[in-house]
Every structure is written in structure tokens, then in C-alpha cells.
Amino acid sequence: MEFLESMAYMLCQMAPYILLGFLIAGVMHAFVSQRSMSRHLSGSGLAPVVKAAMIGVPLPLCSCGVLPTAIAMHRGGASKAASTSFLIATPQTGADSIAATWSLLGPAFAVIRPVAALITSVFGGWLVGRVDPSRCRTSVSSPDEQSGQCGRSFVKKCGDALRYGFVDLVGSIGGWLIVGLQIAALIAIYVPSEWFTVFSDRPLLAMAVVLVISIPMYVCATGSIPIAMSLMIKGLSPGTALVLLMAGPAANFASYTLISREMGRKAAMTYIASIIVGAVGFGLLVDWLLPRRWFLFSSADGGCCHPGVHTLGWLQVAAGVILALLIVGAIVRNIINNRNTINIEDMEKKITKYQVKGMNCPHCQASVRSAIEKIDGVEAVDVNLGSGIATVEGVHDSASLIAAIESAGFTVVS
């Protein structure tokens, strides 16, 4: 019971900010076109790198969702340096995670986190540009792509914003948020504080351990917040918590593999190295230069994992219920989608199925569907996120379809 109460308490504390972040994220998605971003990120020098970082910081894309976006931007004309800057900045933070960070970790972390992401991404992009310089590709766009954003009405864009923010984005990070809350509750309840005393006067050792754990695993920017909070309650320093908040969402094996294939091993290794240097550097700066009282949220409120200490307000409870219903709805939709495919007789229409690897969230699913729909002869598409199977109806060229999927950043296996 204490475990469930701890999860519910943290969820309600975060919910008002997360819902606001979802709304902001949806508006950005609906009213800012990817093609216009790519145009601003072409060219050499530091300016495209800084632009990419500033665009990426508020965008609410996780580390799997940002990969196809960044690859499409790179193939649309963005330089390797700008693409790397975008890859580093975007998954570390976003409109939703900044709001959630404020709710659980306080204003200091809410300001430091995006600033650290911005500076680290500019450094990483600049370093890739120095280590692995390359000429930018010429951006080629079809008339449909150029006019797609402008051709929709304001009402349609508002509908797209709500659907993306409260349906697609919830499906993308909802599960990982629940995982993060579960890990945080387990740490708070079952891990004794004495276990972390060995790291109290060894910040570099603590940061190294956090890096070893966080870099290989996948955790979204919002889901990492309750984990970092629980570690601080148990005695780890704010700088060590910041290392988790930066390295966990920004890097994993999947992102390294895809970046290595798309932009080369040298760029991929530089990408990982810049994340490590940036995370540890800002972690040490936080521990050495900033007053510790800025981060004493646990002593002030007894820790979010002890729900009996404070009473939640009606707004927090209502927002928590709404967020929980949205997450449950996303889970139910995913289960239904895993069971349903296009139900048409193969004898009547041409049906082809493709096994796609690399899809981890609804954003990835939408990218694959969009790539397939552009192929001549395709009449209907069903992309199952759970099984990874894309079912395509219509007479089409399989080689062109596979090339389109791979251009979006995914792999088709036979």
C-alpha cells in the first residue's frame, strides 16, 4: 500500500505541470513545421549548431522519437554538427519535462537542466563539426511537403495539437513515466539511506556509477525526474542527480547505433563523449559552486515519497486523475492496436507485410506510416507498434518502400 501511495502522490504532484507541458508540446508540433527547421539548420559554422540546440531544448521528444526527426533533418539539409546538437539537446529536456522538473525538484533544477542541455548540445555539435566536418546536403522538398503546414486551417491545427499532446505524446512517454515512478517508489521505500553513504564524499565515483547505469538504458526526460528525486532523498548530491537527468535521456545503445550508421562512427563517438563530459562537468559545477540550500526540497517537505506528510490540493488530485486516465487510455489503445490489423482478404487486394525494427514510440510509428504513405500505389497502411509489422495494401514497388522506411531512420528485416 505504501508503494502505491508513493506513486500516486508523485504522480499528482507532477500532473498539473505535465498536462501544461503536453499542451505546449502539441501547439509546437502543430504550428512549427519540420521543413522550416531544416532550412535554418543548413550551412557551416556555429550559428546552425546554436539554432539546433535552441530548437531542441523545448521540443518534447524522447531519445527514440528524436532519432527519425534528426535523421530526416540531416537528410533534408542540416549539417552533421547541427543534427548532433539537436540530438543532444532534444531528449534531455522539453516543455513537459521542464514543468515536471519544477514540480518535483524545484526551480533551481528547472532552470539548470535546460541551460545545461543547451550548452552541452552546442559543445557537442561544435565538436562534431571540428572532428568530422562534412558538406551539407541540399534540401529537396516536394510541393506537398512545402505546403503541408500552411494548407491546414487553424481549427485543424488546433485539433492536431490536442491529439498530439494528449494522445500521441501520452502514448510515447506515459509508460516510461510509470516506470520512473515505480523505480522512484522502490528506491524511496526499500533502499536504505546507509547504502549511499559511501558516495557522500566521492562525487566523481557516484557520477561514474550513474553514468554506467544510465547511458545504456532508456529513460525519457520526464520519467527520469522521480528517479533523480529519490536518489537525492537517499543522500546523493544534486550534481549526481543532474548527471542522471542529462545522460539517461540523451544516450542509449539504440541512438548510438543509428547515429553511427547515419553519420559515421566518429560522429557517434563524439556525440557520446560530449554527453559524458557535459553531464559530469555540470554535475561538478552544481556541487561545487551552487548553494546546497537550493536543492534541499527533501528536508523541507519530508520527501515526495511520504504522502502522509502533506495533503494534496484539489487541482493536483484532479490533474492526477486526468493524467492517469490518459495513460490508461494509451495503454488500452496499444493493446487493441496490437491485436488488430487490416482485415482484408489477400485474394481480393494486394497485401504485403514488412517487419520494421527501431520503432519505440508512437512518434516512430507515425514516421514509418508517413514514409510508407508517400509511395506510389499504396492504398492503406497499418503500422503495429507492438509487433513492428507494417501491413501495406496496394500494388507498389517494395524496393522504394523499403528505401523510404530506411530513409526515415528505421530498418526493414526480411
JSON list of N, CA, C and O in Angstrom, two decimals, residues 281-332:
[
{"chain": "A", "resi": 281, "resn": "GLY", "atom": "N", "xyz": [30.61, 17.56, -16.08]},
{"chain": "A", "resi": 281, "resn": "GLY", "atom": "CA", "xyz": [31.05, 18.94, -15.86]},
{"chain": "A", "resi": 281, "resn": "GLY", "atom": "C", "xyz": [30.00, 19.77, -15.14]},
{"chain": "A", "resi": 281, "resn": "GLY", "atom": "O", "xyz": [30.30, 20.45, -14.16]},
{"chain": "A", "resi": 282, "resn": "PHE", "atom": "N", "xyz": [28.76, 19.70, -15.61]},
{"chain": "A", "resi": 282, "resn": "PHE", "atom": "CA", "xyz": [27.71, 20.48, -14.95]},
{"chain": "A", "resi": 282, "resn": "PHE", "atom": "C", "xyz": [27.36, 19.89, -13.58]},
{"chain": "A", "resi": 282, "resn": "PHE", "atom": "O", "xyz": [26.99, 20.64, -12.66]},
{"chain": "A", "resi": 283, "resn": "GLY", "atom": "N", "xyz": [27.48, 18.57, -13.44]},
{"chain": "A", "resi": 283, "resn": "GLY", "atom": "CA", "xyz": [27.25, 17.97, -12.13]},
{"chain": "A", "resi": 283, "resn": "GLY", "atom": "C", "xyz": [28.23, 18.48, -11.09]},
{"chain": "A", "resi": 283, "resn": "GLY", "atom": "O", "xyz": [27.86, 18.83, -9.96]},
{"chain": "A", "resi": 284, "resn": "LEU", "atom": "N", "xyz": [29.51, 18.58, -11.48]},
{"chain": "A", "resi": 284, "resn": "LEU", "atom": "CA", "xyz": [30.52, 19.09, -10.56]},
{"chain": "A", "resi": 284, "resn": "LEU", "atom": "C", "xyz": [30.31, 20.58, -10.27]},
{"chain": "A", "resi": 284, "resn": "LEU", "atom": "O", "xyz": [30.51, 21.03, -9.13]},
{"chain": "A", "resi": 285, "resn": "LEU", "atom": "N", "xyz": [29.92, 21.33, -11.29]},
{"chain": "A", "resi": 285, "resn": "LEU", "atom": "CA", "xyz": [29.66, 22.76, -11.08]},
{"chain": "A", "resi": 285, "resn": "LEU", "atom": "C", "xyz": [28.52, 22.97, -10.08]},
{"chain": "A", "resi": 285, "resn": "LEU", "atom": "O", "xyz": [28.58, 23.85, -9.21]},
{"chain": "A", "resi": 286, "resn": "VAL", "atom": "N", "xyz": [27.48, 22.16, -10.21]},
{"chain": "A", "resi": 286, "resn": "VAL", "atom": "CA", "xyz": [26.34, 22.26, -9.29]},
{"chain": "A", "resi": 286, "resn": "VAL", "atom": "C", "xyz": [26.78, 21.96, -7.86]},
{"chain": "A", "resi": 286, "resn": "VAL", "atom": "O", "xyz": [26.42, 22.66, -6.91]},
{"chain": "A", "resi": 287, "resn": "ASP", "atom": "N", "xyz": [27.58, 20.91, -7.68]},
{"chain": "A", "resi": 287, "resn": "ASP", "atom": "CA", "xyz": [28.01, 20.51, -6.33]},
{"chain": "A", "resi": 287, "resn": "ASP", "atom": "C", "xyz": [29.01, 21.50, -5.73]},
{"chain": "A", "resi": 287, "resn": "ASP", "atom": "O", "xyz": [29.01, 21.72, -4.51]},
{"chain": "A", "resi": 288, "resn": "TRP", "atom": "N", "xyz": [29.86, 22.07, -6.55]},
{"chain": "A", "resi": 288, "resn": "TRP", "atom": "CA", "xyz": [30.94, 22.91, -6.03]},
{"chain": "A", "resi": 288, "resn": "TRP", "atom": "C", "xyz": [30.58, 24.39, -5.92]},
{"chain": "A", "resi": 288, "resn": "TRP", "atom": "O", "xyz": [31.07, 25.09, -5.03]},
{"chain": "A", "resi": 289, "resn": "LEU", "atom": "N", "xyz": [29.73, 24.89, -6.80]},
{"chain": "A", "resi": 289, "resn": "LEU", "atom": "CA", "xyz": [29.50, 26.33, -6.88]},
{"chain": "A", "resi": 289, "resn": "LEU", "atom": "C", "xyz": [28.15, 26.80, -6.37]},
{"chain": "A", "resi": 289, "resn": "LEU", "atom": "O", "xyz": [28.03, 27.92, -5.90]},
{"chain": "A", "resi": 290, "resn": "LEU", "atom": "N", "xyz": [27.13, 25.97, -6.45]},
{"chain": "A", "resi": 290, "resn": "LEU", "atom": "CA", "xyz": [25.79, 26.42, -6.10]},
{"chain": "A", "resi": 290, "resn": "LEU", "atom": "C", "xyz": [25.46, 26.08, -4.65]},
{"chain": "A", "resi": 290, "resn": "LEU", "atom": "O", "xyz": [25.87, 25.03, -4.14]},
{"chain": "A", "resi": 291, "resn": "PRO", "atom": "N", "xyz": [24.73, 26.96, -3.96]},
{"chain": "A", "resi": 291, "resn": "PRO", "atom": "CA", "xyz": [24.37, 26.69, -2.55]},
{"chain": "A", "resi": 291, "resn": "PRO", "atom": "C", "xyz": [23.53, 25.43, -2.44]},
{"chain": "A", "resi": 291, "resn": "PRO", "atom": "O", "xyz": [22.58, 25.22, -3.20]},
{"chain": "A", "resi": 292, "resn": "ARG", "atom": "N", "xyz": [23.86, 24.61, -1.48]},
{"chain": "A", "resi": 292, "resn": "ARG", "atom": "CA", "xyz": [23.13, 23.35, -1.29]},
{"chain": "A", "resi": 292, "resn": "ARG", "atom": "C", "xyz": [21.66, 23.59, -0.88]},
{"chain": "A", "resi": 292, "resn": "ARG", "atom": "O", "xyz": [20.80, 22.76, -1.16]},
{"chain": "A", "resi": 293, "resn": "ARG", "atom": "N", "xyz": [21.41, 24.75, -0.27]},
{"chain": "A", "resi": 293, "resn": "ARG", "atom": "CA", "xyz": [20.05, 25.02, 0.18]},
{"chain": "A", "resi": 293, "resn": "ARG", "atom": "C", "xyz": [19.07, 25.15, -0.99]},
{"chain": "A", "resi": 293, "resn": "ARG", "atom": "O", "xyz": [17.86, 25.04, -0.81]},
{"chain": "A", "resi": 294, "resn": "TRP", "atom": "N", "xyz": [19.59, 25.43, -2.20]},
{"chain": "A", "resi": 294, "resn": "TRP", "atom": "CA", "xyz": [18.72, 25.50, -3.36]},
{"chain": "A", "resi": 294, "resn": "TRP", "atom": "C", "xyz": [18.08, 24.16, -3.68]},
{"chain": "A", "resi": 294, "resn": "TRP", "atom": "O", "xyz": [17.07, 24.09, -4.37]},
{"chain": "A", "resi": 295, "resn": "PHE", "atom": "N", "xyz": [18.68, 23.08, -3.19]},
{"chain": "A", "resi": 295, "resn": "PHE", "atom": "CA", "xyz": [18.24, 21.73, -3.55]},
{"chain": "A", "resi": 295, "resn": "PHE", "atom": "C", "xyz": [17.75, 20.94, -2.35]},
{"chain": "A", "resi": 295, "resn": "PHE", "atom": "O", "xyz": [17.65, 19.71, -2.43]},
{"chain": "A", "resi": 296, "resn": "LEU", "atom": "N", "xyz": [17.45, 21.59, -1.24]},
{"chain": "A", "resi": 296, "resn": "LEU", "atom": "CA", "xyz": [17.02, 20.90, -0.04]},
{"chain": "A", "resi": 296, "resn": "LEU", "atom": "C", "xyz": [15.50, 20.71, 0.00]},
{"chain": "A", "resi": 296, "resn": "LEU", "atom": "O", "xyz": [14.85, 20.97, 1.00]},
{"chain": "A", "resi": 297, "resn": "PHE", "atom": "N", "xyz": [14.92, 20.27, -1.11]},
{"chain": "A", "resi": 297, "resn": "PHE", "atom": "CA", "xyz": [13.48, 20.06, -1.14]},
{"chain": "A", "resi": 297, "resn": "PHE", "atom": "C", "xyz": [13.05, 18.92, -0.24]},
{"chain": "A", "resi": 297, "resn": "PHE", "atom": "O", "xyz": [11.97, 18.93, 0.34]},
{"chain": "A", "resi": 298, "resn": "SER", "atom": "N", "xyz": [13.92, 17.90, -0.09]},
{"chain": "A", "resi": 298, "resn": "SER", "atom": "CA", "xyz": [13.53, 16.72, 0.68]},
{"chain": "A", "resi": 298, "resn": "SER", "atom": "C", "xyz": [13.40, 17.03, 2.17]},
{"chain": "A", "resi": 298, "resn": "SER", "atom": "O", "xyz": [12.51, 16.53, 2.85]},
{"chain": "A", "resi": 299, "resn": "SER", "atom": "N", "xyz": [14.29, 17.86, 2.68]},
{"chain": "A", "resi": 299, "resn": "SER", "atom": "CA", "xyz": [14.19, 18.19, 4.10]},
{"chain": "A", "resi": 299, "resn": "SER", "atom": "C", "xyz": [13.05, 19.15, 4.38]},
{"chain": "A", "resi": 299, "resn": "SER", "atom": "O", "xyz": [12.53, 19.22, 5.48]},
{"chain": "A", "resi": 300, "resn": "ALA", "atom": "N", "xyz": [12.65, 19.91, 3.34]},
{"chain": "A", "resi": 300, "resn": "ALA", "atom": "CA", "xyz": [11.58, 20.88, 3.54]},
{"chain": "A", "resi": 300, "resn": "ALA", "atom": "C", "xyz": [10.22, 20.24, 3.57]},
{"chain": "A", "resi": 300, "resn": "ALA", "atom": "O", "xyz": [9.33, 20.68, 4.27]},
{"chain": "A", "resi": 301, "resn": "ASP", "atom": "N", "xyz": [10.03, 19.19, 2.78]},
{"chain": "A", "resi": 301, "resn": "ASP", "atom": "CA", "xyz": [8.69, 18.61, 2.72]},
{"chain": "A", "resi": 301, "resn": "ASP", "atom": "C", "xyz": [8.65, 17.15, 3.09]},
{"chain": "A", "resi": 301, "resn": "ASP", "atom": "O", "xyz": [7.64, 16.48, 2.89]},
{"chain": "A", "resi": 302, "resn": "GLY", "atom": "N", "xyz": [9.76, 16.65, 3.61]},
{"chain": "A", "resi": 302, "resn": "GLY", "atom": "CA", "xyz": [9.76, 15.27, 4.03]},
{"chain": "A", "resi": 302, "resn": "GLY", "atom": "C", "xyz": [9.86, 14.27, 2.92]},
{"chain": "A", "resi": 302, "resn": "GLY", "atom": "O", "xyz": [9.82, 13.08, 3.15]},
{"chain": "A", "resi": 303, "resn": "GLY", "atom": "N", "xyz": [10.05, 14.78, 1.70]},
{"chain": "A", "resi": 303, "resn": "GLY", "atom": "CA", "xyz": [10.17, 13.87, 0.57]},
{"chain": "A", "resi": 303, "resn": "GLY", "atom": "C", "xyz": [8.83, 13.54, -0.01]},
{"chain": "A", "resi": 303, "resn": "GLY", "atom": "O", "xyz": [7.87, 13.29, 0.67]},
{"chain": "A", "resi": 304, "resn": "CYS", "atom": "N", "xyz": [8.80, 13.53, -1.33]},
{"chain": "A", "resi": 304, "resn": "CYS", "atom": "CA", "xyz": [7.54, 13.27, -2.01]},
{"chain": "A", "resi": 304, "resn": "CYS", "atom": "C", "xyz": [7.07, 11.85, -1.83]},
{"chain": "A", "resi": 304, "resn": "CYS", "atom": "O", "xyz": [5.95, 11.53, -2.17]},
{"chain": "A", "resi": 305, "resn": "CYS", "atom": "N", "xyz": [7.93, 11.02, -1.38]},
{"chain": "A", "resi": 305, "resn": "CYS", "atom": "CA", "xyz": [7.57, 9.61, -1.29]},
{"chain": "A", "resi": 305, "resn": "CYS", "atom": "C", "xyz": [6.91, 9.28, 0.04]},
{"chain": "A", "resi": 305, "resn": "CYS", "atom": "O", "xyz": [6.71, 8.11, 0.37]},
{"chain": "A", "resi": 306, "resn": "HIS", "atom": "N", "xyz": [6.58, 10.25, 0.84]},
{"chain": "A", "resi": 306, "resn": "HIS", "atom": "CA", "xyz": [5.87, 10.02, 2.09]},
{"chain": "A", "resi": 306, "resn": "HIS", "atom": "C", "xyz": [4.57, 10.81, 2.04]},
{"chain": "A", "resi": 306, "resn": "HIS", "atom": "O", "xyz": [4.48, 11.93, 2.54]},
{"chain": "A", "resi": 307, "resn": "PRO", "atom": "N", "xyz": [3.54, 10.27, 1.41]},
{"chain": "A", "resi": 307, "resn": "PRO", "atom": "CA", "xyz": [2.33, 11.02, 1.14]},
{"chain": "A", "resi": 307, "resn": "PRO", "atom": "C", "xyz": [1.57, 11.47, 2.37]},
{"chain": "A", "resi": 307, "resn": "PRO", "atom": "O", "xyz": [0.73, 12.34, 2.29]},
{"chain": "A", "resi": 308, "resn": "GLY", "atom": "N", "xyz": [1.87, 10.89, 3.49]},
{"chain": "A", "resi": 308, "resn": "GLY", "atom": "CA", "xyz": [1.14, 11.30, 4.67]},
{"chain": "A", "resi": 308, "resn": "GLY", "atom": "C", "xyz": [1.58, 12.63, 5.23]},
{"chain": "A", "resi": 308, "resn": "GLY", "atom": "O", "xyz": [0.93, 13.22, 6.08]},
{"chain": "A", "resi": 309, "resn": "VAL", "atom": "N", "xyz": [2.72, 13.16, 4.74]},
{"chain": "A", "resi": 309, "resn": "VAL", "atom": "CA", "xyz": [3.27, 14.38, 5.30]},
{"chain": "A", "resi": 309, "resn": "VAL", "atom": "C", "xyz": [2.44, 15.59, 4.91]},
{"chain": "A", "resi": 309, "resn": "VAL", "atom": "O", "xyz": [2.19, 16.49, 5.68]},
{"chain": "A", "resi": 310, "resn": "HIS", "atom": "N", "xyz": [1.98, 15.63, 3.65]},
{"chain": "A", "resi": 310, "resn": "HIS", "atom": "CA", "xyz": [1.24, 16.79, 3.17]},
{"chain": "A", "resi": 310, "resn": "HIS", "atom": "C", "xyz": [-0.04, 16.35, 2.49]},
{"chain": "A", "resi": 310, "resn": "HIS", "atom": "O", "xyz": [-0.15, 15.23, 1.99]},
{"chain": "A", "resi": 311, "resn": "THR", "atom": "N", "xyz": [-1.00, 17.24, 2.44]},
{"chain": "A", "resi": 311, "resn": "THR", "atom": "CA", "xyz": [-2.26, 16.97, 1.76]},
{"chain": "A", "resi": 311, "resn": "THR", "atom": "C", "xyz": [-2.22, 17.58, 0.37]},
{"chain": "A", "resi": 311, "resn": "THR", "atom": "O", "xyz": [-1.83, 18.73, 0.21]},
{"chain": "A", "resi": 312, "resn": "LEU", "atom": "N", "xyz": [-2.62, 16.81, -0.60]},
{"chain": "A", "resi": 312, "resn": "LEU", "atom": "CA", "xyz": [-2.65, 17.29, -1.98]},
{"chain": "A", "resi": 312, "resn": "LEU", "atom": "C", "xyz": [-3.83, 18.22, -2.17]},
{"chain": "A", "resi": 312, "resn": "LEU", "atom": "O", "xyz": [-4.90, 18.02, -1.62]},
{"chain": "A", "resi": 313, "resn": "GLY", "atom": "N", "xyz": [-3.65, 19.26, -3.00]},
{"chain": "A", "resi": 313, "resn": "GLY", "atom": "CA", "xyz": [-4.74, 20.16, -3.33]},
{"chain": "A", "resi": 313, "resn": "GLY", "atom": "C", "xyz": [-5.68, 19.54, -4.35]},
{"chain": "A", "resi": 313, "resn": "GLY", "atom": "O", "xyz": [-5.33, 18.57, -5.04]},
{"chain": "A", "resi": 314, "resn": "TRP", "atom": "N", "xyz": [-6.87, 20.13, -4.47]},
{"chain": "A", "resi": 314, "resn": "TRP", "atom": "CA", "xyz": [-7.85, 19.56, -5.38]},
{"chain": "A", "resi": 314, "resn": "TRP", "atom": "C", "xyz": [-7.38, 19.61, -6.83]},
{"chain": "A", "resi": 314, "resn": "TRP", "atom": "O", "xyz": [-7.67, 18.71, -7.63]},
{"chain": "A", "resi": 315, "resn": "LEU", "atom": "N", "xyz": [-6.63, 20.68, -7.19]},
{"chain": "A", "resi": 315, "resn": "LEU", "atom": "CA", "xyz": [-6.12, 20.79, -8.55]},
{"chain": "A", "resi": 315, "resn": "LEU", "atom": "C", "xyz": [-5.13, 19.67, -8.85]},
{"chain": "A", "resi": 315, "resn": "LEU", "atom": "O", "xyz": [-5.16, 19.07, -9.95]},
{"chain": "A", "resi": 316, "resn": "GLN", "atom": "N", "xyz": [-4.26, 19.36, -7.90]},
{"chain": "A", "resi": 316, "resn": "GLN", "atom": "CA", "xyz": [-3.30, 18.29, -8.11]},
{"chain": "A", "resi": 316, "resn": "GLN", "atom": "C", "xyz": [-4.00, 16.94, -8.24]},
{"chain": "A", "resi": 316, "resn": "GLN", "atom": "O", "xyz": [-3.63, 16.13, -9.10]},
{"chain": "A", "resi": 317, "resn": "VAL", "atom": "N", "xyz": [-5.00, 16.71, -7.39]},
{"chain": "A", "resi": 317, "resn": "VAL", "atom": "CA", "xyz": [-5.73, 15.44, -7.46]},
{"chain": "A", "resi": 317, "resn": "VAL", "atom": "C", "xyz": [-6.47, 15.32, -8.78]},
{"chain": "A", "resi": 317, "resn": "VAL", "atom": "O", "xyz": [-6.43, 14.27, -9.45]},
{"chain": "A", "resi": 318, "resn": "ALA", "atom": "N", "xyz": [-7.16, 16.40, -9.19]},
{"chain": "A", "resi": 318, "resn": "ALA", "atom": "CA", "xyz": [-7.90, 16.36, -10.45]},
{"chain": "A", "resi": 318, "resn": "ALA", "atom": "C", "xyz": [-6.96, 16.14, -11.64]},
{"chain": "A", "resi": 318, "resn": "ALA", "atom": "O", "xyz": [-7.24, 15.33, -12.53]},
{"chain": "A", "resi": 319, "resn": "ALA", "atom": "N", "xyz": [-5.82, 16.86, -11.64]},
{"chain": "A", "resi": 319, "resn": "ALA", "atom": "CA", "xyz": [-4.85, 16.68, -12.72]},
{"chain": "A", "resi": 319, "resn": "ALA", "atom": "C", "xyz": [-4.26, 15.28, -12.71]},
{"chain": "A", "resi": 319, "resn": "ALA", "atom": "O", "xyz": [-4.04, 14.67, -13.77]},
{"chain": "A", "resi": 320, "resn": "GLY", "atom": "N", "xyz": [-4.02, 14.73, -11.50]},
{"chain": "A", "resi": 320, "resn": "GLY", "atom": "CA", "xyz": [-3.51, 13.37, -11.40]},
{"chain": "A", "resi": 320, "resn": "GLY", "atom": "C", "xyz": [-4.48, 12.35, -11.96]},
{"chain": "A", "resi": 320, "resn": "GLY", "atom": "O", "xyz": [-4.08, 11.40, -12.67]},
{"chain": "A", "resi": 321, "resn": "VAL", "atom": "N", "xyz": [-5.76, 12.52, -11.68]},
{"chain": "A", "resi": 321, "resn": "VAL", "atom": "CA", "xyz": [-6.78, 11.61, -12.20]},
{"chain": "A", "resi": 321, "resn": "VAL", "atom": "C", "xyz": [-6.84, 11.70, -13.72]},
{"chain": "A", "resi": 321, "resn": "VAL", "atom": "O", "xyz": [-6.90, 10.68, -14.43]},
{"chain": "A", "resi": 322, "resn": "ILE", "atom": "N", "xyz": [-6.83, 12.93, -14.25]},
{"chain": "A", "resi": 322, "resn": "ILE", "atom": "CA", "xyz": [-6.87, 13.11, -15.71]},
{"chain": "A", "resi": 322, "resn": "ILE", "atom": "C", "xyz": [-5.65, 12.47, -16.37]},
{"chain": "A", "resi": 322, "resn": "ILE", "atom": "O", "xyz": [-5.78, 11.76, -17.38]},
{"chain": "A", "resi": 323, "resn": "LEU", "atom": "N", "xyz": [-4.46, 12.72, -15.80]},
{"chain": "A", "resi": 323, "resn": "LEU", "atom": "CA", "xyz": [-3.25, 12.15, -16.38]},
{"chain": "A", "resi": 323, "resn": "LEU", "atom": "C", "xyz": [-3.28, 10.62, -16.32]},
{"chain": "A", "resi": 323, "resn": "LEU", "atom": "O", "xyz": [-2.90, 9.94, -17.28]},
{"chain": "A", "resi": 324, "resn": "ALA", "atom": "N", "xyz": [-3.75, 10.07, -15.19]},
{"chain": "A", "resi": 324, "resn": "ALA", "atom": "CA", "xyz": [-3.84, 8.62, -15.06]},
{"chain": "A", "resi": 324, "resn": "ALA", "atom": "C", "xyz": [-4.79, 8.03, -16.10]},
{"chain": "A", "resi": 324, "resn": "ALA", "atom": "O", "xyz": [-4.51, 6.99, -16.72]},
{"chain": "A", "resi": 325, "resn": "LEU", "atom": "N", "xyz": [-5.93, 8.71, -16.33]},
{"chain": "A", "resi": 325, "resn": "LEU", "atom": "CA", "xyz": [-6.89, 8.23, -17.33]},
{"chain": "A", "resi": 325, "resn": "LEU", "atom": "C", "xyz": [-6.29, 8.29, -18.74]},
{"chain": "A", "resi": 325, "resn": "LEU", "atom": "O", "xyz": [-6.52, 7.39, -19.56]},
{"chain": "A", "resi": 326, "resn": "LEU", "atom": "N", "xyz": [-5.54, 9.36, -19.02]},
{"chain": "A", "resi": 326, "resn": "LEU", "atom": "CA", "xyz": [-4.89, 9.46, -20.33]},
{"chain": "A", "resi": 326, "resn": "LEU", "atom": "C", "xyz": [-3.89, 8.33, -20.55]},
{"chain": "A", "resi": 326, "resn": "LEU", "atom": "O", "xyz": [-3.80, 7.75, -21.63]},
{"chain": "A", "resi": 327, "resn": "ILE", "atom": "N", "xyz": [-3.11, 8.02, -19.49]},
{"chain": "A", "resi": 327, "resn": "ILE", "atom": "CA", "xyz": [-2.12, 6.94, -19.61]},
{"chain": "A", "resi": 327, "resn": "ILE", "atom": "C", "xyz": [-2.80, 5.59, -19.77]},
{"chain": "A", "resi": 327, "resn": "ILE", "atom": "O", "xyz": [-2.40, 4.77, -20.61]},
{"chain": "A", "resi": 328, "resn": "VAL", "atom": "N", "xyz": [-3.85, 5.34, -18.99]},
{"chain": "A", "resi": 328, "resn": "VAL", "atom": "CA", "xyz": [-4.60, 4.08, -19.12]},
{"chain": "A", "resi": 328, "resn": "VAL", "atom": "C", "xyz": [-5.20, 3.97, -20.52]},
{"chain": "A", "resi": 328, "resn": "VAL", "atom": "O", "xyz": [-5.16, 2.90, -21.15]},
{"chain": "A", "resi": 329, "resn": "GLY", "atom": "N", "xyz": [-5.76, 5.08, -21.02]},
{"chain": "A", "resi": 329, "resn": "GLY", "atom": "CA", "xyz": [-6.31, 5.06, -22.37]},
{"chain": "A", "resi": 329, "resn": "GLY", "atom": "C", "xyz": [-5.26, 4.73, -23.41]},
{"chain": "A", "resi": 329, "resn": "GLY", "atom": "O", "xyz": [-5.52, 3.98, -24.37]},
{"chain": "A", "resi": 330, "resn": "ALA", "atom": "N", "xyz": [-4.04, 5.28, -23.25]},
{"chain": "A", "resi": 330, "resn": "ALA", "atom": "CA", "xyz": [-2.96, 4.99, -24.19]},
{"chain": "A", "resi": 330, "resn": "ALA", "atom": "C", "xyz": [-2.56, 3.51, -24.14]},
{"chain": "A", "resi": 330, "resn": "ALA", "atom": "O", "xyz": [-2.30, 2.90, -25.17]},
{"chain": "A", "resi": 331, "resn": "ILE", "atom": "N", "xyz": [-2.53, 2.95, -22.93]},
{"chain": "A", "resi": 331, "resn": "ILE", "atom": "CA", "xyz": [-2.19, 1.52, -22.79]},
{"chain": "A", "resi": 331, "resn": "ILE", "atom": "C", "xyz": [-3.26, 0.65, -23.44]},
{"chain": "A", "resi": 331, "resn": "ILE", "atom": "O", "xyz": [-2.95, -0.32, -24.15]},
{"chain": "A", "resi": 332, "resn": "VAL", "atom": "N", "xyz": [-4.52, 1.00, -23.23]},
{"chain": "A", "resi": 332, "resn": "VAL", "atom": "CA", "xyz": [-5.62, 0.22, -23.83]},
{"chain": "A", "resi": 332, "resn": "VAL", "atom": "C", "xyz": [-5.56, 0.31, -25.35]},
{"chain": "A", "resi": 332, "resn": "VAL", "atom": "O", "xyz": [-5.73, -0.70, -26.06]}
]
